[in-house]
Coordinates of C-alpha atoms in Angstrom, one line a residue:
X1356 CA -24.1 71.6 -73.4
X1357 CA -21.2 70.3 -71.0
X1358 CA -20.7 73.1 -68.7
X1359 CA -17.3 74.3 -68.7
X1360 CA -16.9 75.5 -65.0
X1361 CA -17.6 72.6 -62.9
X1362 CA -14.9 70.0 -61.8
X1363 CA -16.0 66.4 -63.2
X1364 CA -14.3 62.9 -62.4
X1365 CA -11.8 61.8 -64.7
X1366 CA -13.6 58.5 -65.4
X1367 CA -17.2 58.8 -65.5
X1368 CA -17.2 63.2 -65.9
X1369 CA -20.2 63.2 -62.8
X1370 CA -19.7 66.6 -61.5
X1371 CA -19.1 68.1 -58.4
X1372 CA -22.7 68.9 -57.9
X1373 CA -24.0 65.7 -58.1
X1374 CA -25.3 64.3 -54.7
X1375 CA -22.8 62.7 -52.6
X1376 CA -20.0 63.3 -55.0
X1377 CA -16.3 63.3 -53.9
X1378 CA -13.0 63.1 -55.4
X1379 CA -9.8 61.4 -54.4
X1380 CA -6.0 62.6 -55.3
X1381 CA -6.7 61.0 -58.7
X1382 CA -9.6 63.5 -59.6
X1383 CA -12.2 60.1 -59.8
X1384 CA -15.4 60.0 -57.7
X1385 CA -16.5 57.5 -54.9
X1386 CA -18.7 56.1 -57.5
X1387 CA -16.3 54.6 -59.6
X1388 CA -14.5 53.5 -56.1
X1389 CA -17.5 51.8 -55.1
X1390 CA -18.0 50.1 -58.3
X1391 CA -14.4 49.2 -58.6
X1392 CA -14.6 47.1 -54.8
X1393 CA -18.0 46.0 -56.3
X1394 CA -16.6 44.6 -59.3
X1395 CA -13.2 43.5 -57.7
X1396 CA -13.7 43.1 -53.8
X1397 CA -17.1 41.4 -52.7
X1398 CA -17.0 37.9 -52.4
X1399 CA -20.7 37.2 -54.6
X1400 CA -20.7 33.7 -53.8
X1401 CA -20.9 34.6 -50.1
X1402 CA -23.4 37.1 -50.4
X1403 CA -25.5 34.4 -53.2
X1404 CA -25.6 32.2 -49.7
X1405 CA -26.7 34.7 -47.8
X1406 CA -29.5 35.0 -50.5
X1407 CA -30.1 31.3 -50.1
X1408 CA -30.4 31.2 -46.1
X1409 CA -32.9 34.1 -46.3
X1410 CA -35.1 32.8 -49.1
X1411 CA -35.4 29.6 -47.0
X1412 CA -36.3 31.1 -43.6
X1413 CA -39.3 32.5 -45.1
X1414 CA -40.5 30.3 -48.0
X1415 CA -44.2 28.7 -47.3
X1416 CA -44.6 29.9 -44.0
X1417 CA -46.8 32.8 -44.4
X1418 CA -49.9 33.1 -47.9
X1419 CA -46.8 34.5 -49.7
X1420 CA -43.0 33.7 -49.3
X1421 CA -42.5 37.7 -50.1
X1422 CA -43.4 40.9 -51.4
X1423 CA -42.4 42.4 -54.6
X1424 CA -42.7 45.9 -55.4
X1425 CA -43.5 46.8 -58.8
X1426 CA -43.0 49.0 -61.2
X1427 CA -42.5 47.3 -64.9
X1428 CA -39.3 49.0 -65.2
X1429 CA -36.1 46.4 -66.0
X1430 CA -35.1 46.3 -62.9
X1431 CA -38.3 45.3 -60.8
X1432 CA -39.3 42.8 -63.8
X1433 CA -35.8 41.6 -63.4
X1434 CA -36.1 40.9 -59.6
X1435 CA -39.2 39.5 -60.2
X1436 CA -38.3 36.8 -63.2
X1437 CA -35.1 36.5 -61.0
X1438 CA -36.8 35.8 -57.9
X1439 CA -39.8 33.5 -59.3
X1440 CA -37.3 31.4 -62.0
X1441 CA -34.3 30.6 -60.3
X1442 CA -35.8 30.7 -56.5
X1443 CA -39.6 29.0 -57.6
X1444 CA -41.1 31.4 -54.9
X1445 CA -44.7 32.7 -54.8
X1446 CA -44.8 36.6 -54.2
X1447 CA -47.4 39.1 -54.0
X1448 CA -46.5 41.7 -56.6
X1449 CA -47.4 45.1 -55.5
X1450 CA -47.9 47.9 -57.9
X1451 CA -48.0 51.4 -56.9
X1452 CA -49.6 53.7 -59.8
X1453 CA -47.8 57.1 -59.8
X1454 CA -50.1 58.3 -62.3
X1455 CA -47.7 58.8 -65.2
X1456 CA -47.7 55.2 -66.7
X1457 CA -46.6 54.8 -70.5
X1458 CA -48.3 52.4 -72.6
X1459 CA -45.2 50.2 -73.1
X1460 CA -44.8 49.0 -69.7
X1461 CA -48.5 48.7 -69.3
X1462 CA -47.9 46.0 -72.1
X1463 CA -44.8 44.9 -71.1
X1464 CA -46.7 44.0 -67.8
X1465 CA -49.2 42.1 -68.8
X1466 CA -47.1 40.2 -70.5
X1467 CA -44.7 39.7 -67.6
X1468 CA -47.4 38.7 -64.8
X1469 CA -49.1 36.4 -67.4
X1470 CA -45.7 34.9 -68.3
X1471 CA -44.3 34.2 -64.8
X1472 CA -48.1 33.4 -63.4
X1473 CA -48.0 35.7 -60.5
X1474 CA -51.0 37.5 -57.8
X1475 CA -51.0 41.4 -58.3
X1476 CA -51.9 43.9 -56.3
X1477 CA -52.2 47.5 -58.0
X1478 CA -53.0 50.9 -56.0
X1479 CA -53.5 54.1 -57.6
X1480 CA -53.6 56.8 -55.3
X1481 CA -56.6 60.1 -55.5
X1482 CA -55.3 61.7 -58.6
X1483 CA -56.8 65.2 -56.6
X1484 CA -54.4 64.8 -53.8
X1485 CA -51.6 63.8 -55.5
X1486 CA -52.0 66.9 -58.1
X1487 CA -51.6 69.2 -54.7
X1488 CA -48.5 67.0 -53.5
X1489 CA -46.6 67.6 -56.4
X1490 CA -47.2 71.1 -56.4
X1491 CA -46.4 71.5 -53.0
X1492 CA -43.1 69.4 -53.3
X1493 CA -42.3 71.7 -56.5
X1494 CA -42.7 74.8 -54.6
X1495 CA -40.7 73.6 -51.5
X1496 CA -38.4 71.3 -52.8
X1497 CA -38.4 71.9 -56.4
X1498 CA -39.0 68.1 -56.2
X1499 CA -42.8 67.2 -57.5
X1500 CA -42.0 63.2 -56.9
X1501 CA -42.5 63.4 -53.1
X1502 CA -45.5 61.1 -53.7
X1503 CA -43.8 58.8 -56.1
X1504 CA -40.9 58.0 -54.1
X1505 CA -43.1 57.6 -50.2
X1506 CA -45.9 55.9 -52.2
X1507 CA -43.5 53.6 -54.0
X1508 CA -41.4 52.9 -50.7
X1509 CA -44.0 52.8 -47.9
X1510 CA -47.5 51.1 -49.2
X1511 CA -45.8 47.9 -49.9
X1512 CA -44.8 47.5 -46.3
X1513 CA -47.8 48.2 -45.3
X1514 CA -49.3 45.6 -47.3
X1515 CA -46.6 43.4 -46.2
X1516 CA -48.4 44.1 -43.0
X1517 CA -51.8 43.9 -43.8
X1518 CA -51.3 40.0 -45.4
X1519 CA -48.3 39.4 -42.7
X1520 CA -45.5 38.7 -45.2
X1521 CA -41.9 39.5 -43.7
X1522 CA -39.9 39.4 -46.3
X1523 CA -39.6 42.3 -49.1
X1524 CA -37.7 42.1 -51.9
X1525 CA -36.6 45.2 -54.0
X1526 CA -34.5 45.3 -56.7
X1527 CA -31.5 47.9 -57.6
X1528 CA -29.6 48.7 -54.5
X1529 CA -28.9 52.6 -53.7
X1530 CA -24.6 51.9 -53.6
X1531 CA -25.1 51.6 -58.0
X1532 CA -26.2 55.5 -57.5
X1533 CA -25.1 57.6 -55.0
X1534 CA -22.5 57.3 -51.9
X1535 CA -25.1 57.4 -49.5
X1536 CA -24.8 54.1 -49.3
X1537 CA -21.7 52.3 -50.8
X1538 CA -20.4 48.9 -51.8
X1539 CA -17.2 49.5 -50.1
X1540 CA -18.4 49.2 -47.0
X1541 CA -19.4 45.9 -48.2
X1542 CA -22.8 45.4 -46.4
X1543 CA -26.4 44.8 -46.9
X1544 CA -28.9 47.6 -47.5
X1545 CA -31.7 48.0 -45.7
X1546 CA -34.9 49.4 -47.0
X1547 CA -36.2 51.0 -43.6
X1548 CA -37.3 53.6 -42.1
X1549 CA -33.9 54.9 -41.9
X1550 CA -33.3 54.9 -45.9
X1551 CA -37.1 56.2 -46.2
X1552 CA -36.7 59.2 -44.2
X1553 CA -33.1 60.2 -45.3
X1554 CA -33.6 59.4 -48.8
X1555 CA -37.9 59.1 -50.3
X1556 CA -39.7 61.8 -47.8
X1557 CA -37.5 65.2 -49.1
X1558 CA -37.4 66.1 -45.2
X1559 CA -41.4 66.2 -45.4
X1560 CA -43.2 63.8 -43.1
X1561 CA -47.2 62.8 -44.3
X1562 CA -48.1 64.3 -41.8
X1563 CA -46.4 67.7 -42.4
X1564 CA -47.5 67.1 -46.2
X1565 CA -51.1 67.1 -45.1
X1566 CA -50.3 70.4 -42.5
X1567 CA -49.6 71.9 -45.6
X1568 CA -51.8 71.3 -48.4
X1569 CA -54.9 71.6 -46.5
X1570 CA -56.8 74.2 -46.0
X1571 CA -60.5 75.0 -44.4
X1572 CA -61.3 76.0 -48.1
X1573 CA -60.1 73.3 -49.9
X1574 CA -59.3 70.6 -47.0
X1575 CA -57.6 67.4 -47.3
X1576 CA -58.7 63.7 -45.5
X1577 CA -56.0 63.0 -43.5
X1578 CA -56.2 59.6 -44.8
X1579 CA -55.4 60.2 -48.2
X1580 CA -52.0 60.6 -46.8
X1581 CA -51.9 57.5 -45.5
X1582 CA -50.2 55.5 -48.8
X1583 CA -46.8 58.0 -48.6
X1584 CA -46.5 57.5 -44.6
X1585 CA -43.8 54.7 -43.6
X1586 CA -46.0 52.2 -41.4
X1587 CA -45.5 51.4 -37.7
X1588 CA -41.8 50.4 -36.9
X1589 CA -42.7 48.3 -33.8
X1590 CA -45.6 46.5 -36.0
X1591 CA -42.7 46.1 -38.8
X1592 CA -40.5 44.6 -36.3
X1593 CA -42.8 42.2 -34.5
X1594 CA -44.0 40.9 -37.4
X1595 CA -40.2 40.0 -38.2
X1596 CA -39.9 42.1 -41.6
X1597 CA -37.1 41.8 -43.9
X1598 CA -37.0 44.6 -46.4
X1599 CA -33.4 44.2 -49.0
X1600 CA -32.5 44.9 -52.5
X1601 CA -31.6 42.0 -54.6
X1602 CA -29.0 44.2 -55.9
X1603 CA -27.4 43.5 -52.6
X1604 CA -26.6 39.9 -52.9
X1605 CA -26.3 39.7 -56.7
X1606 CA -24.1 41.3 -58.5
X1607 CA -26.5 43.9 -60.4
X1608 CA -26.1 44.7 -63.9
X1609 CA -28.8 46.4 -65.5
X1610 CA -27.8 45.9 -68.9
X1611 CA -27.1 42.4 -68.6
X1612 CA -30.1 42.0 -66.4
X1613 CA -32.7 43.8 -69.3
X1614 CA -31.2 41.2 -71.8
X1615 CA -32.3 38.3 -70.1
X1616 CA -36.0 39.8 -69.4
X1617 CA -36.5 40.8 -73.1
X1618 CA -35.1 36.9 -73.9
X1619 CA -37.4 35.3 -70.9
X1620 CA -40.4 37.8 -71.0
X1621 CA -40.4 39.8 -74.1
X1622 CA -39.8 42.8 -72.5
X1623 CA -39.5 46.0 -74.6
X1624 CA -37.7 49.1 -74.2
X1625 CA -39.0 52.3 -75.1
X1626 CA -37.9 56.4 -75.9
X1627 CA -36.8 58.0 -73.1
X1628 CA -37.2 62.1 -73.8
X1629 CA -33.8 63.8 -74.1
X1630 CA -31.7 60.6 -74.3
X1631 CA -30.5 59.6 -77.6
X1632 CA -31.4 55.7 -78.5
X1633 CA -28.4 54.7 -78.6
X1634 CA -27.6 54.9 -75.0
X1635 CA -30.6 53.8 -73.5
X1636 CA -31.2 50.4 -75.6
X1637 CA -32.3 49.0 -72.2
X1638 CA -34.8 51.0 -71.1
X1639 CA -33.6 53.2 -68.1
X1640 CA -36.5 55.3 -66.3
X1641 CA -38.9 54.7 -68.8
X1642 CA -41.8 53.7 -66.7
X1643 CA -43.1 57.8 -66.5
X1644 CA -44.0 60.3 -68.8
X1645 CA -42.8 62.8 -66.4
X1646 CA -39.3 61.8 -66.2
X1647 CA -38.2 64.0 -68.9
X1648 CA -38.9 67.1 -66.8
X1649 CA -37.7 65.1 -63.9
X1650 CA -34.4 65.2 -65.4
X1651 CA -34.6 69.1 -67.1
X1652 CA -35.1 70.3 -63.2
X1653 CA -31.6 68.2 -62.2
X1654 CA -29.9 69.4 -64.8
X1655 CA -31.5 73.5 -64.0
X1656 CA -30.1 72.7 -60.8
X1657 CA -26.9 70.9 -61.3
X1658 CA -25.5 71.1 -64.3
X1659 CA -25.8 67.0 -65.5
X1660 CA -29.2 64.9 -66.2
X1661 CA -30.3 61.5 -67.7
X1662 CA -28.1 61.3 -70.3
X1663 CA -24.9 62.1 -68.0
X1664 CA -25.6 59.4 -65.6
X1665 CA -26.6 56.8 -68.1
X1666 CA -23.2 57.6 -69.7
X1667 CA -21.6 57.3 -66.3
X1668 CA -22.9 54.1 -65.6
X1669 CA -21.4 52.9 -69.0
X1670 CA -18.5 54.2 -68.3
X1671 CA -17.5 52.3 -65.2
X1672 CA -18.6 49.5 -66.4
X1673 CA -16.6 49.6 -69.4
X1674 CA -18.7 49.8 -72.3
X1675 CA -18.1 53.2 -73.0
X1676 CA -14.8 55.6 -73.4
X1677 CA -14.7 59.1 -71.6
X1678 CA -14.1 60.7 -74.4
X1679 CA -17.2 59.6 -76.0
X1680 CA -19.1 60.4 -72.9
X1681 CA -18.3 63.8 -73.2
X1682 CA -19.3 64.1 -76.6
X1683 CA -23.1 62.6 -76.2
X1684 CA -23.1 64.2 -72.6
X1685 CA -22.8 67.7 -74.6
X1686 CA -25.0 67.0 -77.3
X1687 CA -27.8 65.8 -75.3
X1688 CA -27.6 66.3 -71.8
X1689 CA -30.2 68.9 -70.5
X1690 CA -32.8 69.5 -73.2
X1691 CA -36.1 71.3 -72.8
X1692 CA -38.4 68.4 -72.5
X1693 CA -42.0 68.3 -74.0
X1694 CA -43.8 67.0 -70.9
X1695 CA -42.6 69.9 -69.2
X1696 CA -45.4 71.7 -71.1
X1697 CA -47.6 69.0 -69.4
X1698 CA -46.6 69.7 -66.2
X1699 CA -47.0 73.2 -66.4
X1700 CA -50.5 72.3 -67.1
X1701 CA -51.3 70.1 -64.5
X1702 CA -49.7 72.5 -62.0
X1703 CA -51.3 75.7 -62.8
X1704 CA -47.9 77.5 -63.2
X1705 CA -45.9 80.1 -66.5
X1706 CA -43.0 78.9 -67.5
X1707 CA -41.6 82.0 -66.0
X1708 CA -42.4 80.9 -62.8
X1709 CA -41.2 77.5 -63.4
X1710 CA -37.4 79.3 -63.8
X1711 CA -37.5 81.4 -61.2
X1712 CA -38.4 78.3 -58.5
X1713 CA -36.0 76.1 -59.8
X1714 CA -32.7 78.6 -60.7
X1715 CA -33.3 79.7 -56.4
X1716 CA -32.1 76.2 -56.1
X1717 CA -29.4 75.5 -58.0
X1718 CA -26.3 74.2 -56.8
X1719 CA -23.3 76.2 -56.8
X1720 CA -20.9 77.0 -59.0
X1721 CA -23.1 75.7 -61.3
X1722 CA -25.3 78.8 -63.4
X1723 CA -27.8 77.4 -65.8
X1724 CA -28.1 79.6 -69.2
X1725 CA -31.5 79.1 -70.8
X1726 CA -30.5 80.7 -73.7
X1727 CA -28.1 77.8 -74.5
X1728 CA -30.4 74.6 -74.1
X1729 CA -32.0 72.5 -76.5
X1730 CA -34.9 71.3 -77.1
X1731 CA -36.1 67.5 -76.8
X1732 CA -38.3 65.9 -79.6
X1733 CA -41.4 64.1 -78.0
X1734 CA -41.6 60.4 -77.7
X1735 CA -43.8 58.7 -80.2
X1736 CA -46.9 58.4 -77.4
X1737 CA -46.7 62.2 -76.4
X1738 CA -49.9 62.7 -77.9
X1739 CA -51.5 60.2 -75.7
X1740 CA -51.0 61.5 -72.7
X1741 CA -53.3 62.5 -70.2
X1742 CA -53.8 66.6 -70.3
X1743 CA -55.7 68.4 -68.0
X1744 CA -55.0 72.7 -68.2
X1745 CA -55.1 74.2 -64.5
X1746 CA -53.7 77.8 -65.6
X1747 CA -55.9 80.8 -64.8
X1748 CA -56.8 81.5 -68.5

């Protein structure tokens, strides 16, 4: 289901809508310009020095040399067998629980901490509140990861305070994504409060989150909100904080990267709904059961998903024609996902309603025809999933 009516980059066929898209005289996107100079331009021995100077300012001076947020996804188990192999430092490995963990990477975890012999440091935030954020989000932003993406982004600098370890280290840099940040400009990203507030918060504060949601009926602690709200910047920057992608001074290739952690750690892959096997033998997004409707909602909105981008990312990097692209992109790209029957559930919303928040969003030209979409099987652990009904019955 490739729609017709949108204008797509030559190369990798992203499509105008996608977020921070443009196209040059040659119809391709600042995507594939970005990873052209990425693949062509950047001098990576420099930047593997500049890796070298910054791992040794901070090594053994503080109870960790860094912090390491983690998901169990390929790319923070890569940056964390990358940074405890070739580096021998000792990080605190912080875990934030989103609530929507499969039972692959739980395993795939275990095994990974156990193999590399690291501390961990797992949160999981009040499953009450973060029901009512992800409503909330939905209804506002069409967007029910607002607590994912603060919570992921903002509670391990705030343990970085709390044990007074400067240096973070995080693992696939935004410039392989979107244009928001670039590697043409050929610099180093930042994860700050700049990048938090343009990029994880949706426009929505904690503290405007918690104005919201609570209510003299059914009120919220203020400090529940704490975990999604980006710590102090003058307690950040007296304690000296560093806070980078890896992906910034390595040259970051997922699918490379993935082979080496199912070599080194045993790391497996798993089903990713929507996305044919075949693309996604290294595991892209499959940390979260919700991803699948994650994806459905982009692709309501804009007219590509999961399987476009993965295809994208293939593309540019050679391992896959256009052509070919197209033809997968078509087949698969867009399906009805299972969890989002699961989601409906936890939310206390129709389907109906579901279509009528999401199609007031959608980015012109594209029009999304329901009539035309397919529908996703479920993975092999659907049936495990947690399932809790909140529609008025």
């Amino acid at each position: 289901m490739l729609p017709g009516s949108l204008r797509r980059c030559r190369r990798c066929l992203l499509p105008e809508t996608y977020e921070t898209i443009e196209f040059d005289e040659e119809g391709i996107c600042n995507i594939c310009r970005s990873a052209e100079h990425k693949q062509g331009a950047i001098d990576w021995g420099e930047r593997k020095q500049l890796l070298d100077r910054l791992v040794e300012k901070f090594r053994g001076k503080y109870e960790y040399d860094c912090i390491i947020p983690f998901s169990g996804g390929k790319d923070s188990t890569f940056q964390l067998w990358y940074l405890v192999t070739q580096y021998k430092l000792k990080p605190l490995v912080v875990r934030f629980n989103h609530g929507f963990m499969r039972q692959v990477i739980q395993d795939n975890n275990q095994r990974t901490f156990k193999k590399l012999g690291v501390d961990v440091l797992e949160f999981t935030p009040n499953w009450k509140v973060v029901k009512r954020l992800m409503l909330e989000a939905f209804l506002r932003k069409t967007d029910f990861c607002w607590h994912c993406h603060t919570g992921i982004y903002s509670y391990p600098l705030r343990v970085a305070l709390r044990y007074k370890v400067p240096l973070v280290f995080w693992g696939e840099p935004q410039a392989e994504i979107t244009a928001y940040y670039d590697y043409l400009n050929d610099e180093i990203e930042y994860e700050d409060d700049k990048k938090f507030n343009m990029l994880r918060t949706l426009g929505i504060t904690a503290e405007d989150m918690h104005g919201m949601i609570d209510s003299p009926e059914n009120p919220v602690d203020k400090r529940d909100l704490i975990p999604y709200t980006f710590p102090d910047v003058k307690e950040l920057k007296a304690l000296g904080y560093v806070s980078v992608p890896l992906g910034s001074f390595i040259p970051w290739d997922y699918t490379r990267n993935t082979e080496i952690i199912k070599s080194e750690l045993g790391w497996q892959s798993d089903e990713l709904e929507g996305v044919p096997e075949e693309i996604n033998a290294h595991g892209e997004k499959i940390e979260c059961f919700m991803q699948g409707t994650r994806d459905y909602i982009k692709f309501i909105k804009r007219g590509y998903s999961r399987v476009a981008q993965i295809n994208a990312f293939h593309v540019r990097n050679g391992r896959m024609e256009s052509d070919e692209a197209a033809r997968i992109d078509e087949q698969f790209d867009g399906q009805r996902p299972p969890s989002l029957d699961v989601f409906l559930e936890y939310m206390g919303l129709e389907e109906d309603e579901f279509r009528k928040i999401v199609t007031a969003t959608a980015i012109p030209p594209y029009r999304h025809d329901f009539e035309k979409e397919g529908q996703a099987k479920p993975t092999w652990d659907y049936v495990k999933w947690y399932r809790e009904d909140n529609r008025k019955k």
